[in-house]
GROMACS .gro file of C-alpha atoms in nm:
model
  236
    1MET     CA    1   0.000   0.000   0.000
    2ALA     CA    2   0.133   0.342  -0.090
    3HIS     CA    3   0.250   0.543   0.208
    4SER     CA    4   0.069   0.849   0.072
    5ARG     CA    5  -0.268   0.686   0.143
    6ILE     CA    6  -0.191   0.681   0.514
    7SER     CA    7  -0.005   1.011   0.551
    8PRO     CA    8  -0.073   1.227   0.245
    9TYR     CA    9   0.123   1.547   0.207
   10PRO     CA   10  -0.092   1.851   0.304
   11LYS     CA   11   0.016   2.048  -0.005
   12LEU     CA   12  -0.107   1.771  -0.234
   13ILE     CA   13  -0.446   1.773  -0.066
   14LEU     CA   14  -0.509   2.139   0.011
   15ASP     CA   15  -0.340   2.329  -0.270
   16ASP     CA   16  -0.426   2.089  -0.550
   17LEU     CA   17  -0.786   2.036  -0.445
   18CYS     CA   18  -0.852   2.410  -0.429
   19GLN     CA   19  -0.763   2.436  -0.798
   20LEU     CA   20  -1.025   2.184  -0.911
   21PRO     CA   21  -1.331   2.315  -1.098
   22SER     CA   22  -1.595   2.197  -0.848
   23LEU     CA   23  -1.653   2.057  -0.504
   24GLN     CA   24  -1.768   1.730  -0.660
   25ALA     CA   25  -1.436   1.704  -0.842
   26ALA     CA   26  -1.259   1.756  -0.511
   27VAL     CA   27  -1.468   1.485  -0.344
   28LEU     CA   28  -1.384   1.244  -0.626
   29ARG     CA   29  -1.014   1.326  -0.599
   30VAL     CA   30  -1.019   1.264  -0.224
   31SER     CA   31  -1.202   0.933  -0.271
   32GLU     CA   32  -0.942   0.827  -0.528
   33PHE     CA   33  -0.659   0.924  -0.295
   34TYR     CA   34  -0.819   0.740  -0.002
   35ASP     CA   35  -0.922   0.440  -0.208
   36PHE     CA   36  -1.108   0.219   0.037
   37HIS     CA   37  -1.121  -0.064  -0.218
   38SER     CA   38  -0.752  -0.111  -0.139
   39HIS     CA   39  -0.776  -0.034   0.233
   40PRO     CA   40  -0.601  -0.300   0.445
   41TYR     CA   41  -0.920  -0.359   0.645
   42ILE     CA   42  -1.132  -0.426   0.337
   43LEU     CA   43  -0.862  -0.650   0.188
   44TRP     CA   44  -0.840  -0.837   0.519
   45MET     CA   45  -1.218  -0.877   0.532
   46LYS     CA   46  -1.222  -1.026   0.181
   47ASP     CA   47  -0.932  -1.263   0.250
   48PRO     CA   48  -1.059  -1.626   0.252
   49MET     CA   49  -0.860  -1.683   0.571
   50THR     CA   50  -1.066  -1.423   0.761
   51ASP     CA   51  -1.347  -1.597   0.945
   52ARG     CA   52  -1.679  -1.473   1.081
   53GLU     CA   53  -1.559  -1.456   1.442
   54ALA     CA   54  -1.255  -1.242   1.362
   55PHE     CA   55  -1.461  -1.009   1.146
   56ARG     CA   56  -1.727  -0.978   1.417
   57ARG     CA   57  -1.467  -0.884   1.678
   58SER     CA   58  -1.337  -0.612   1.448
   59GLN     CA   59  -1.685  -0.468   1.396
   60ILE     CA   60  -1.797  -0.456   1.759
   61PRO     CA   61  -1.610  -0.132   1.851
   62PHE     CA   62  -1.758   0.045   1.547
   63ARG     CA   63  -2.095   0.059   1.724
   64PHE     CA   64  -1.965   0.356   1.924
   65ALA     CA   65  -1.885   0.545   1.603
   66VAL     CA   66  -2.236   0.473   1.475
   67GLU     CA   67  -2.400   0.596   1.794
   68SER     CA   68  -2.187   0.911   1.819
   69PHE     CA   69  -2.210   1.028   1.458
   70SER     CA   70  -2.526   1.228   1.519
   71GLN     CA   71  -2.335   1.454   1.762
   72PRO     CA   72  -2.106   1.618   1.502
   73LEU     CA   73  -2.409   1.633   1.272
   74ALA     CA   74  -2.585   1.835   1.541
   75ALA     CA   75  -2.278   2.058   1.571
   76VAL     CA   76  -2.295   2.133   1.198
   77LEU     CA   77  -2.667   2.202   1.235
   78ALA     CA   78  -2.597   2.451   1.514
   79ARG     CA   79  -2.339   2.632   1.301
   80THR     CA   80  -2.556   2.652   0.987
   81ALA     CA   81  -2.725   2.989   0.957
   82THR     CA   82  -3.049   2.956   0.765
   83LEU     CA   83  -3.356   2.744   0.828
   84GLU     CA   84  -3.376   2.635   0.465
   85THR     CA   85  -3.019   2.504   0.474
   86ARG     CA   86  -3.072   2.329   0.807
   87LEU     CA   87  -3.383   2.133   0.705
   88PRO     CA   88  -3.213   1.850   0.508
   89LEU     CA   89  -2.957   1.815   0.787
   90LEU     CA   90  -3.232   1.801   1.046
   91ALA     CA   91  -3.394   1.520   0.850
   92ASN     CA   92  -3.058   1.340   0.852
   93ILE     CA   93  -3.027   1.373   1.230
   94THR     CA   94  -3.387   1.263   1.282
   95GLU     CA   95  -3.328   0.957   1.068
   96GLU     CA   96  -3.015   0.874   1.271
   97HIS     CA   97  -3.243   0.866   1.576
   98GLY     CA   98  -3.505   0.645   1.412
   99HIS     CA   99  -3.756   0.932   1.384
  100GLY     CA  100  -3.805   0.908   1.760
  101ASP     CA  101  -3.821   0.527   1.773
  102ARG     CA  102  -3.497   0.407   1.926
  103TRP     CA  103  -3.541   0.057   1.783
  104ARG     CA  104  -3.518   0.207   1.433
  105SER     CA  105  -3.219   0.426   1.520
  106HIS     CA  106  -2.881   0.354   1.366
  107LYS     CA  107  -2.750   0.248   1.706
  108TYR     CA  108  -3.005  -0.031   1.734
  109THR     CA  109  -2.996  -0.143   1.371
  110PHE     CA  110  -2.620  -0.179   1.410
  111LEU     CA  111  -2.666  -0.378   1.730
  112GLN     CA  112  -2.914  -0.599   1.543
  113TYR     CA  113  -2.649  -0.653   1.278
  114LEU     CA  114  -2.387  -0.744   1.539
  115ARG     CA  115  -2.622  -0.995   1.699
  116ALA     CA  116  -2.689  -1.143   1.356
  117LEU     CA  117  -2.312  -1.188   1.331
  118GLY     CA  118  -2.323  -1.378   1.660
  119ALA     CA  119  -2.221  -1.107   1.908
  120THR     CA  120  -2.275  -1.204   2.272
  121ASP     CA  121  -2.401  -0.983   2.555
  122ARG     CA  122  -2.051  -0.984   2.700
  123GLU     CA  123  -1.899  -0.862   2.374
  124LEU     CA  124  -2.159  -0.587   2.350
  125GLU     CA  125  -2.071  -0.468   2.701
  126SER     CA  126  -1.708  -0.404   2.603
  127PRO     CA  127  -1.597  -0.039   2.635
  128CYS     CA  128  -1.516   0.195   2.350
  129THR     CA  129  -1.169   0.142   2.206
  130MET     CA  130  -0.912   0.420   2.183
  131ALA     CA  131  -0.924   0.415   1.802
  132VAL     CA  132  -1.299   0.480   1.792
  133LEU     CA  133  -1.281   0.733   2.075
  134ALA     CA  134  -1.011   0.925   1.885
  135PHE     CA  135  -1.224   0.928   1.571
  136ASN     CA  136  -1.537   1.040   1.755
  137GLN     CA  137  -1.361   1.319   1.942
  138SER     CA  138  -1.171   1.439   1.635
  139ILE     CA  139  -1.474   1.487   1.413
  140LEU     CA  140  -1.687   1.631   1.695
  141THR     CA  141  -1.423   1.885   1.794
  142TYR     CA  142  -1.373   1.991   1.433
  143CYS     CA  143  -1.744   2.039   1.373
  144LEU     CA  144  -1.783   2.237   1.694
  145MET     CA  145  -1.490   2.467   1.622
  146GLN     CA  146  -1.509   2.523   1.247
  147SER     CA  147  -1.774   2.669   1.019
  148GLY     CA  148  -2.087   2.476   0.929
  149GLU     CA  149  -1.966   2.446   0.569
  150SER     CA  150  -1.631   2.299   0.676
  151GLY     CA  151  -1.792   2.056   0.919
  152ALA     CA  152  -2.041   1.953   0.652
  153ALA     CA  153  -1.750   1.888   0.413
  154MET     CA  154  -1.584   1.662   0.670
  155LEU     CA  155  -1.898   1.461   0.744
  156GLY     CA  156  -1.998   1.460   0.377
  157ALA     CA  157  -1.665   1.300   0.287
  158ILE     CA  158  -1.717   1.035   0.554
  159GLU     CA  159  -2.069   0.957   0.436
  160TYR     CA  160  -1.951   0.947   0.074
  161LEU     CA  161  -1.675   0.698   0.154
  162TYR     CA  162  -1.907   0.490   0.372
  163VAL     CA  163  -2.127   0.410   0.071
  164ASP     CA  164  -1.861   0.188  -0.087
  165ILE     CA  165  -1.760   0.046   0.250
  166SER     CA  166  -2.121  -0.051   0.323
  167ALA     CA  167  -2.152  -0.209  -0.021
  168ALA     CA  168  -1.833  -0.412   0.029
  169ILE     CA  169  -1.940  -0.533   0.373
  170ALA     CA  170  -2.295  -0.616   0.260
  171LYS     CA  171  -2.156  -0.815  -0.034
  172THR     CA  172  -1.914  -1.004   0.190
  173LEU     CA  173  -2.186  -1.086   0.443
  174HIS     CA  174  -2.400  -1.227   0.163
  175GLN     CA  175  -2.123  -1.419  -0.013
  176ARG     CA  176  -1.987  -1.574   0.307
  177GLY     CA  177  -2.327  -1.638   0.462
  178TRP     CA  178  -2.209  -1.468   0.781
  179THR     CA  179  -2.561  -1.343   0.862
  180ALA     CA  180  -2.890  -1.519   0.795
  181VAL     CA  181  -3.111  -1.371   0.522
  182GLY     CA  182  -3.340  -1.109   0.674
  183SER     CA  183  -3.159  -1.103   1.008
  184GLN     CA  184  -3.012  -0.756   0.961
  185SER     CA  185  -3.050  -0.460   0.727
  186HIS     CA  186  -2.794  -0.207   0.849
  187TYR     CA  187  -2.535  -0.226   0.572
  188ALA     CA  188  -2.777  -0.293   0.288
  189VAL     CA  189  -2.978   0.017   0.389
  190HIS     CA  190  -2.673   0.238   0.435
  191GLU     CA  191  -2.541   0.162   0.090
  192LYS     CA  192  -2.831   0.376  -0.041
  193LEU     CA  193  -2.907   0.600   0.256
  194ASP     CA  194  -2.558   0.742   0.292
  195THR     CA  195  -2.560   0.854  -0.071
  196GLU     CA  196  -2.848   1.087   0.021
  197HIS     CA  197  -2.682   1.197   0.345
  198ALA     CA  198  -2.355   1.275   0.165
  199ARG     CA  199  -2.544   1.477  -0.096
  200ASP     CA  200  -2.723   1.687   0.168
  201LEU     CA  201  -2.401   1.758   0.360
  202LEU     CA  202  -2.203   1.845   0.049
  203GLN     CA  203  -2.474   2.089  -0.058
  204ILE     CA  204  -2.402   2.280   0.262
  205ALA     CA  205  -2.027   2.257   0.198
  206GLU     CA  206  -2.084   2.391  -0.155
  207MET     CA  207  -2.161   2.737  -0.014
  208GLY     CA  208  -1.817   2.751   0.144
  209TRP     CA  209  -1.651   2.610  -0.167
  210MET     CA  210  -1.795   2.891  -0.383
  211ASN     CA  211  -1.624   3.156  -0.169
  212PRO     CA  212  -1.248   3.173  -0.247
  213CYS     CA  213  -1.178   3.283   0.109
  214SER     CA  214  -1.345   2.983   0.271
  215ARG     CA  215  -1.262   2.721   0.006
  216PRO     CA  216  -0.932   2.614   0.169
  217GLN     CA  217  -1.115   2.544   0.495
  218VAL     CA  218  -1.378   2.336   0.314
  219VAL     CA  219  -1.102   2.141   0.138
  220GLN     CA  220  -0.937   2.083   0.474
  221GLY     CA  221  -1.263   1.941   0.607
  222LEU     CA  222  -1.288   1.701   0.312
  223ALA     CA  223  -0.932   1.581   0.352
  224LEU     CA  224  -0.943   1.546   0.729
  225GLY     CA  225  -1.271   1.354   0.715
  226ALA     CA  226  -1.120   1.102   0.474
  227HIS     CA  227  -0.798   1.083   0.677
  228TYR     CA  228  -0.979   1.024   1.006
  229PHE     CA  229  -1.202   0.758   0.848
  230TRP     CA  230  -0.907   0.581   0.685
  231SER     CA  231  -0.724   0.581   1.018
  232LEU     CA  232  -1.027   0.446   1.202
  233TYR     CA  233  -1.058   0.144   0.973
  234ARG     CA  234  -0.683   0.090   0.983
  235ASP     CA  235  -0.703   0.064   1.361
  236LEU     CA  236  -1.010  -0.162   1.377
   0.00000   0.00000   0.00000
């Protein structure tokens, strides 16, 4: 794996991305640079030697990232000025919380998925790992401290990358028969849902991209989001 995918040079990310013709072009460039199809975690998951138990153990800590993701979303909401711009983001946050039904929330659909993988009560009582805690705190702090457009760029990059990750995991679950048919829907749903969430977040980021003064900060959000997400999966 190329070293640049783990520790890319800031000039390559910030300066070059700012010169691209659109935010979408920048998102595509970031997704090519942080190519999750070649991520060590995804390659390990697909390896025939990786069994269901090992994969389940690697997924259990991720439940804390799923549960916490609505917090930086709320931070972006708080830092977004107009009602009209906030509405799609509010719908995103509401959906994260199951529209008020906790059993439909992302936290509980992910727990359902883990149980379908065979997770025990003892495994689900394990504390948050340092890798997930670092990811959660990093994105929350950024979204609290930076502009709404920059925070939206960070979270939009994460949601955009998660689409392919969800598709790869859903395909592996099906091919390996690691979960019974109909026993979980988390990854199959997110393969489509996160496309919509990424679109809504990147529409907010677009406002910052259009302003030459704020574009570097938006680009930083994109790059950091991808970097943090890459690092999280590397440490799982």
